[in-house]
PDB file of C-alpha atoms in Angstrom:
ATOM      1  CA  MET W 129      -5.267   0.892  -3.183  1.00  0.00           C
ATOM      2  CA  HIS W 130      -5.147   0.368   0.488  1.00  0.00           C
ATOM      3  CA  GLY W 131      -2.896  -2.269   2.011  1.00  0.00           C
ATOM      4  CA  ALA W 132      -2.833  -5.581   4.617  1.00  0.00           C
ATOM      5  CA  GLY W 133      -5.837  -5.093   7.763  1.00  0.00           C
ATOM      6  CA  CYS W 134      -6.691  -1.686   5.451  1.00  0.00           C
ATOM      7  CA  THR W 135      -9.290  -0.037   4.633  1.00  0.00           C
ATOM      8  CA  PRO W 136     -10.394   2.865   1.833  1.00  0.00           C
ATOM      9  CA  ASP W 137     -10.704   5.253   5.312  1.00  0.00           C
ATOM     10  CA  VAL W 138      -7.024   5.063   4.811  1.00  0.00           C
ATOM     11  CA  PHE W 139      -7.275   7.751   2.145  1.00  0.00           C
ATOM     12  CA  ALA W 140      -9.097   9.502   3.253  1.00  0.00           C
ATOM     13  CA  ALA W 141      -7.105  13.155   2.831  1.00  0.00           C
ATOM     14  CA  GLN W 142      -6.784  12.262  -0.571  1.00  0.00           C
ATOM     15  CA  LEU W 143     -10.682  11.100  -1.765  1.00  0.00           C
ATOM     16  CA  ALA W 144     -10.746  14.699  -0.288  1.00  0.00           C
ATOM     17  CA  ALA W 145      -7.744  16.712  -1.599  1.00  0.00           C
ATOM     18  CA  PHE W 146      -8.641  15.150  -5.219  1.00  0.00           C
ATOM     19  CA  PRO W 147     -11.934  14.797  -6.380  1.00  0.00           C
ATOM     20  CA  ASP W 148     -11.876  12.057  -8.753  1.00  0.00           C
ATOM     21  CA  ALA W 149     -10.171   9.702  -6.354  1.00  0.00           C
ATOM     22  CA  LEU W 150     -11.901   6.061  -6.481  1.00  0.00           C
ATOM     23  CA  ALA W 151     -10.675   3.951  -4.128  1.00  0.00           C
ATOM     24  CA  PRO W 152     -11.714   0.362  -4.311  1.00  0.00           C
ATOM     25  CA  ASP W 153     -12.544  -2.100  -0.520  1.00  0.00           C
ATOM     26  CA  LEU W 154     -10.451  -5.125  -2.080  1.00  0.00           C
ATOM     27  CA  HIS W 155     -12.211  -6.897   1.121  1.00  0.00           C
ATOM     28  CA  ALA W 156     -15.632  -6.797  -0.973  1.00  0.00           C
ATOM     29  CA  LEU W 157     -14.115  -6.914  -4.115  1.00  0.00           C
ATOM     30  CA  ALA W 158     -12.202 -10.109  -4.290  1.00  0.00           C
ATOM     31  CA  PRO W 159     -13.178 -11.762   0.212  1.00  0.00           C
ATOM     32  CA  ASP W 160     -11.183 -14.848  -0.596  1.00  0.00           C
ATOM     33  CA  ALA W 161      -8.518 -13.412  -2.543  1.00  0.00           C
ATOM     34  CA  ALA W 162      -4.445 -15.146  -0.934  1.00  0.00           C
ATOM     35  CA  THR W 163      -2.084 -13.704  -3.567  1.00  0.00           C
ATOM     36  CA  VAL W 164      -1.865 -10.205  -4.150  1.00  0.00           C
ATOM     37  CA  ALA W 165      -1.886 -10.791  -7.794  1.00  0.00           C
ATOM     38  CA  GLU W 166      -5.555 -13.098  -6.533  1.00  0.00           C
ATOM     39  CA  TYR W 167      -6.477  -8.533  -5.765  1.00  0.00           C
ATOM     40  CA  ALA W 168      -4.411  -7.368  -9.354  1.00  0.00           C
ATOM     41  CA  GLU W 169      -7.305  -9.485 -11.045  1.00  0.00           C
ATOM     42  CA  VAL W 170      -9.589  -8.464  -9.477  1.00  0.00           C
ATOM     43  CA  LEU W 171      -8.508  -4.715  -9.750  1.00  0.00           C
ATOM     44  CA  ASN W 172      -8.094  -4.759 -13.326  1.00  0.00           C
ATOM     45  CA  ALA W 173     -11.816  -5.382 -13.480  1.00  0.00           C
ATOM     46  CA  VAL W 174     -12.382  -2.416 -12.344  1.00  0.00           C
ATOM     47  CA  LEU W 175      -9.614  -0.846 -14.625  1.00  0.00           C
ATOM     48  CA  ALA W 176     -11.746  -1.846 -17.598  1.00  0.00           C
ATOM     49  CA  ASP W 177     -13.856   0.401 -17.091  1.00  0.00           C
ATOM     50  CA  ILE W 178     -12.575   3.478 -17.271  1.00  0.00           C
ATOM     51  CA  VAL W 179     -12.253   5.577 -19.893  1.00  0.00           C
ATOM     52  CA  GLY W 180      -8.861   8.462 -20.418  1.00  0.00           C
ATOM     53  CA  PRO W 181      -5.521   7.860 -18.528  1.00  0.00           C
ATOM     54  CA  PHE W 182      -5.335   7.338 -15.213  1.00  0.00           C
ATOM     55  CA  ALA W 183      -2.545   6.402 -12.617  1.00  0.00           C
ATOM     56  CA  LEU W 184      -2.588   3.912  -9.637  1.00  0.00           C
ATOM     57  CA  VAL W 185      -1.480   5.124  -5.900  1.00  0.00           C
ATOM     58  CA  GLY W 186      -1.140   2.680  -3.233  1.00  0.00           C
ATOM     59  CA  SER W 187       0.082   1.707   0.088  1.00  0.00           C
ATOM     60  CA  SER W 188       1.899  -1.328   1.639  1.00  0.00           C
ATOM     61  CA  MET W 189       0.268  -4.141  -0.006  1.00  0.00           C
ATOM     62  CA  GLY W 190      -2.387  -1.727  -2.741  1.00  0.00           C
ATOM     63  CA  ALA W 191       1.113  -0.003  -4.198  1.00  0.00           C
ATOM     64  CA  ALA W 192       2.551  -4.366  -4.751  1.00  0.00           C
ATOM     65  CA  VAL W 193      -1.739  -4.783  -6.400  1.00  0.00           C
ATOM     66  CA  ALA W 194      -0.994  -1.736  -8.238  1.00  0.00           C
ATOM     67  CA  LEU W 195       2.333  -3.299  -9.236  1.00  0.00           C
ATOM     68  CA  GLU W 196       1.299  -7.117 -10.908  1.00  0.00           C
ATOM     69  CA  ALA W 197      -1.968  -4.856 -12.392  1.00  0.00           C
ATOM     70  CA  ALA W 198      -0.057  -2.348 -13.949  1.00  0.00           C
ATOM     71  CA  LEU W 199       2.153  -5.704 -15.495  1.00  0.00           C
ATOM     72  CA  THR W 200      -0.843  -7.839 -16.555  1.00  0.00           C
ATOM     73  CA  GLY W 201      -3.253  -4.686 -17.303  1.00  0.00           C
ATOM     74  CA  PRO W 202      -4.271  -1.868 -18.257  1.00  0.00           C
ATOM     75  CA  THR W 203      -0.966   0.360 -18.261  1.00  0.00           C
ATOM     76  CA  PRO W 204      -1.769   3.879 -16.261  1.00  0.00           C
ATOM     77  CA  SER W 205       0.050   7.134 -16.993  1.00  0.00           C
ATOM     78  CA  ALA W 206       1.901   6.869 -13.477  1.00  0.00           C
ATOM     79  CA  LEU W 207       2.120   4.265 -10.559  1.00  0.00           C
ATOM     80  CA  ILE W 208       2.307   5.300  -7.266  1.00  0.00           C
ATOM     81  CA  ALA W 209       3.303   2.518  -4.131  1.00  0.00           C
ATOM     82  CA  ILE W 210       4.023   4.260  -1.360  1.00  0.00           C
ATOM     83  CA  GLY W 211       5.521   1.705   1.508  1.00  0.00           C
ATOM     84  CA  CYS W 212       6.507  -0.613  -0.476  1.00  0.00           C
ATOM     85  CA  GLY W 213       9.678  -1.830  -2.029  1.00  0.00           C
ATOM     86  CA  PRO W 214       9.896  -5.254  -4.032  1.00  0.00           C
ATOM     87  CA  LYS W 215       9.383  -7.395  -2.143  1.00  0.00           C
ATOM     88  CA  LEU W 216       6.939  -7.340   1.597  1.00  0.00           C
ATOM     89  CA  ARG W 217       7.928  -9.795   3.679  1.00  0.00           C
ATOM     90  CA  VAL W 218       6.008 -10.656   6.911  1.00  0.00           C
ATOM     91  CA  ALA W 219       7.812 -11.382  10.396  1.00  0.00           C
ATOM     92  CA  PRO W 220       7.203 -14.623  11.568  1.00  0.00           C
ATOM     93  CA  GLN W 221       5.905 -13.755  14.870  1.00  0.00           C
ATOM     94  CA  ILE W 222       3.835 -10.899  12.945  1.00  0.00           C
ATOM     95  CA  LEU W 223       2.403 -14.003  11.437  1.00  0.00           C
ATOM     96  CA  ALA W 224       1.770 -15.272  14.395  1.00  0.00           C
ATOM     97  CA  ALA W 225       0.134 -13.157  16.512  1.00  0.00           C
ATOM     98  CA  ILE W 226      -2.824 -12.641  14.730  1.00  0.00           C
ATOM     99  CA  GLU W 227      -3.317 -15.873  13.924  1.00  0.00           C
ATOM    100  CA  ASN W 228      -2.871 -16.335  17.825  1.00  0.00           C
ATOM    101  CA  ASP W 229      -3.628 -12.698  19.824  1.00  0.00           C
ATOM    102  CA  PHE W 230      -5.496 -10.566  16.947  1.00  0.00           C
ATOM    103  CA  GLU W 231      -6.284  -7.938  20.054  1.00  0.00           C
ATOM    104  CA  GLY W 232      -2.987  -7.663  21.273  1.00  0.00           C
ATOM    105  CA  PHE W 233      -1.583  -7.427  16.947  1.00  0.00           C
ATOM    106  CA  VAL W 234      -4.556  -4.901  16.623  1.00  0.00           C
ATOM    107  CA  ALA W 235      -2.971  -3.113  19.595  1.00  0.00           C
ATOM    108  CA  THR W 236       0.846  -3.073  18.695  1.00  0.00           C
ATOM    109  CA  MET W 237       0.360  -1.631  15.071  1.00  0.00           C
ATOM    110  CA  PRO W 238      -0.403   1.912  15.684  1.00  0.00           C
ATOM    111  CA  PRO W 239       3.633   2.114  16.231  1.00  0.00           C
ATOM    112  CA  ALA W 240       4.297   0.126  13.531  1.00  0.00           C
ATOM    113  CA  PHE W 241       1.803   2.730  10.788  1.00  0.00           C
ATOM    114  CA  PHE W 242       3.382   5.903  12.318  1.00  0.00           C
ATOM    115  CA  ALA W 243       6.245   7.408  13.149  1.00  0.00           C
ATOM    116  CA  ALA W 244       4.105   9.614  15.746  1.00  0.00           C
ATOM    117  CA  PRO W 245       1.421   7.718  15.586  1.00  0.00           C
ATOM    118  CA  THR W 246      -1.612  10.743  18.205  1.00  0.00           C
ATOM    119  CA  PRO W 247      -4.616   9.360  19.018  1.00  0.00           C
ATOM    120  CA  ALA W 248      -6.843  10.232  16.509  1.00  0.00           C
ATOM    121  CA  LEU W 249      -3.618   8.382  14.128  1.00  0.00           C
ATOM    122  CA  ALA W 250      -4.948   4.647  16.240  1.00  0.00           C
ATOM    123  CA  GLY W 251      -7.454   4.755  17.168  1.00  0.00           C
ATOM    124  CA  GLU W 252      -8.805   5.453  13.474  1.00  0.00           C
ATOM    125  CA  ALA W 253      -5.737   2.362  12.442  1.00  0.00           C
ATOM    126  CA  VAL W 254      -7.744   0.235  15.043  1.00  0.00           C
ATOM    127  CA  ARG W 255     -10.755   0.561  14.351  1.00  0.00           C
ATOM    128  CA  GLN W 256      -9.799   0.016  10.764  1.00  0.00           C
ATOM    129  CA  LEU W 257      -8.087  -3.395  11.914  1.00  0.00           C
ATOM    130  CA  ARG W 258     -11.033  -4.514  13.576  1.00  0.00           C
ATOM    131  CA  ALA W 259     -13.269  -3.911  10.703  1.00  0.00           C
ATOM    132  CA  VAL W 260     -11.221  -6.268   8.064  1.00  0.00           C
ATOM    133  CA  GLY W 261     -11.078  -8.894  10.533  1.00  0.00           C
ATOM    134  CA  GLN W 262      -8.889 -11.298  11.823  1.00  0.00           C
ATOM    135  CA  THR W 263      -9.595 -14.103   8.830  1.00  0.00           C
ATOM    136  CA  ARG W 264      -8.735 -11.030   6.550  1.00  0.00           C
ATOM    137  CA  THR W 265      -6.276  -9.966   8.363  1.00  0.00           C
ATOM    138  CA  LEU W 266      -4.482 -12.506   8.028  1.00  0.00           C
ATOM    139  CA  ALA W 267      -5.172 -13.705   4.777  1.00  0.00           C
ATOM    140  CA  ASP W 268      -3.517 -10.775   3.582  1.00  0.00           C
ATOM    141  CA  PHE W 269      -0.348  -9.794   5.006  1.00  0.00           C
ATOM    142  CA  ARG W 270      -0.191 -13.599   4.196  1.00  0.00           C
ATOM    143  CA  ALA W 271      -0.515 -12.447   0.413  1.00  0.00           C
ATOM    144  CA  CYS W 272       2.306 -10.374   1.482  1.00  0.00           C
ATOM    145  CA  ASP W 273       4.837 -12.358   2.982  1.00  0.00           C
ATOM    146  CA  ILE W 274       5.043 -14.202  -0.620  1.00  0.00           C
ATOM    147  CA  TRP W 275       4.445 -11.275  -3.403  1.00  0.00           C
ATOM    148  CA  ASP W 276       7.581 -10.856  -5.449  1.00  0.00           C
ATOM    149  CA  ILE W 277       7.488  -8.742  -8.259  1.00  0.00           C
ATOM    150  CA  GLY W 278      11.476  -9.363  -9.032  1.00  0.00           C
ATOM    151  CA  ASP W 279      13.150  -8.988 -12.309  1.00  0.00           C
ATOM    152  CA  ARG W 280       8.982  -8.237 -14.294  1.00  0.00           C
ATOM    153  CA  ALA W 281       9.398  -4.912 -12.212  1.00  0.00           C
ATOM    154  CA  SER W 282      12.327  -3.971 -14.795  1.00  0.00           C
ATOM    155  CA  THR W 283       9.381  -4.627 -17.917  1.00  0.00           C
ATOM    156  CA  LEU W 284       6.888  -1.646 -16.411  1.00  0.00           C
ATOM    157  CA  ALA W 285       6.884   0.872 -18.442  1.00  0.00           C
ATOM    158  CA  LEU W 286       5.824   3.064 -17.006  1.00  0.00           C
ATOM    159  CA  GLN W 287       7.064   6.686 -14.287  1.00  0.00           C
ATOM    160  CA  ALA W 288       6.374   5.419 -11.610  1.00  0.00           C
ATOM    161  CA  LEU W 289       7.655   7.556  -8.055  1.00  0.00           C
ATOM    162  CA  VAL W 290       8.290   4.920  -4.942  1.00  0.00           C
ATOM    163  CA  LEU W 291       7.371   7.727  -1.034  1.00  0.00           C
ATOM    164  CA  THR W 292       9.051   6.163   1.535  1.00  0.00           C
ATOM    165  CA  GLY W 293       8.375   8.061   5.329  1.00  0.00           C
ATOM    166  CA  GLU W 294      11.677   8.621   6.404  1.00  0.00           C
ATOM    167  CA  HIS W 295      10.324   6.286   9.288  1.00  0.00           C
ATOM    168  CA  ASP W 296       8.334   3.256   8.616  1.00  0.00           C
ATOM    169  CA  LEU W 297       9.570   0.487  10.151  1.00  0.00           C
ATOM    170  CA  LEU W 298       7.704  -1.914   7.840  1.00  0.00           C
ATOM    171  CA  THR W 299       8.827  -1.159   4.462  1.00  0.00           C
ATOM    172  CA  PRO W 300      12.314   1.513   5.417  1.00  0.00           C
ATOM    173  CA  ALA W 301      13.108   3.289   2.981  1.00  0.00           C
ATOM    174  CA  ARG W 302      16.223   0.892   1.558  1.00  0.00           C
ATOM    175  CA  PHE W 303      13.279  -0.947  -0.058  1.00  0.00           C
ATOM    176  CA  GLY W 304      11.368   1.341  -1.136  1.00  0.00           C
ATOM    177  CA  GLN W 305      15.218   2.706  -3.286  1.00  0.00           C
ATOM    178  CA  SER W 306      15.449  -0.764  -4.365  1.00  0.00           C
ATOM    179  CA  LEU W 307      11.943  -1.394  -6.081  1.00  0.00           C
ATOM    180  CA  ALA W 308      11.979   2.549  -7.366  1.00  0.00           C
ATOM    181  CA  ASN W 309      15.847   0.793  -8.538  1.00  0.00           C
ATOM    182  CA  ARG W 310      14.124  -1.865 -10.401  1.00  0.00           C
ATOM    183  CA  ILE W 311      11.325   0.331 -12.313  1.00  0.00           C
ATOM    184  CA  PRO W 312      12.831   1.648 -15.539  1.00  0.00           C
ATOM    185  CA  GLY W 313      10.674   4.590 -14.753  1.00  0.00           C
ATOM    186  CA  GLY W 314      11.757   4.890 -10.962  1.00  0.00           C
ATOM    187  CA  GLU W 315      12.270   7.383  -8.321  1.00  0.00           C
ATOM    188  CA  MET W 316      12.434   7.540  -5.257  1.00  0.00           C
ATOM    189  CA  ARG W 317      10.906  10.541  -2.611  1.00  0.00           C
ATOM    190  CA  ILE W 318      11.894  10.470   1.803  1.00  0.00           C
ATOM    191  CA  LEU W 319       8.102  11.621   3.540  1.00  0.00           C
ATOM    192  CA  THR W 320      10.532  13.334   6.144  1.00  0.00           C
ATOM    193  CA  ASP W 321       8.596  12.889  10.322  1.00  0.00           C
ATOM    194  CA  ALA W 322       6.566   9.657   8.836  1.00  0.00           C
ATOM    195  CA  GLY W 323       5.491   6.004   8.928  1.00  0.00           C
ATOM    196  CA  HIS W 324       4.540   3.585   7.330  1.00  0.00           C
ATOM    197  CA  LEU W 325       1.129   5.082   6.719  1.00  0.00           C
ATOM    198  CA  ALA W 326       2.422   8.805   5.044  1.00  0.00           C
ATOM    199  CA  MET W 327      -0.887   9.085   3.990  1.00  0.00           C
ATOM    200  CA  ALA W 328      -2.439   9.437   6.710  1.00  0.00           C
ATOM    201  CA  GLU W 329       0.429  10.603   9.062  1.00  0.00           C
ATOM    202  CA  ARG W 330       1.261  13.928   6.474  1.00  0.00           C
ATOM    203  CA  PRO W 331      -1.316  13.910   4.226  1.00  0.00           C
ATOM    204  CA  ALA W 332      -1.007  17.428   2.733  1.00  0.00           C
ATOM    205  CA  GLU W 333       2.983  16.417   2.241  1.00  0.00           C
ATOM    206  CA  THR W 334       1.561  13.646   0.545  1.00  0.00           C
ATOM    207  CA  ASN W 335      -1.244  15.332  -1.111  1.00  0.00           C
ATOM    208  CA  ASP W 336       1.680  17.360  -3.291  1.00  0.00           C
ATOM    209  CA  ALA W 337       3.577  15.047  -4.080  1.00  0.00           C
ATOM    210  CA  LEU W 338       0.679  12.623  -5.600  1.00  0.00           C
ATOM    211  CA  ARG W 339      -0.343  16.151  -7.434  1.00  0.00           C
ATOM    212  CA  ALA W 340       3.767  17.227  -9.244  1.00  0.00           C
ATOM    213  CA  PHE W 341       4.250  13.072 -10.302  1.00  0.00           C
ATOM    214  CA  VAL W 342       0.889  13.041 -11.439  1.00  0.00           C
ATOM    215  CA  VAL W 343       0.989  16.821 -13.621  1.00  0.00           C
ATOM    216  CA  THR W 344       4.884  16.570 -15.037  1.00  0.00           C
ATOM    217  CA  SER W 345       3.924  11.685 -15.657  1.00  0.00           C
TER     218      SER W 345
END
């Protein structure tokens, strides 16, 4: 599950590495969603059609959606949360920038998404933000800002891996560790030389972590 302002293309490297993987477009499934819980509701409708065990992988807001879905719907065999904490608070100036100067916001995001944004990574991030658009991106970030899993994380009866980029500016490692500590079956791993969108910036390392964790869960 992709994060705020992103499309399923953010998981291109994972879709190529795992042929059975699905990457739903949350914006297409719930174009008017105002909360993480609303996204989770439509995700659970998709999961209801899956036969057999499955793992959930989400990035940032998508990780929050995966966590909410696991709390309210079918239990996955494993859950991997990338760039996520128990809360996803958004600075007021970011919300204001999305609302008042969307193109300016788009231009500033690649350094926040990646430890070392190459032209290709930066260009793809900008393309996805523009494809999602101002209205949906603002709704996503507002949904993140009010989401808080709180003590509910302790009720998750599953194996969970929290992956955090070493240089994640949006959700630093201490927040990832806090999330992992709240989940009884949670563990934390830091991906070196990666930022917030670690699966795009360090795809091989991310894929190795996903493969190893899902196989052992």
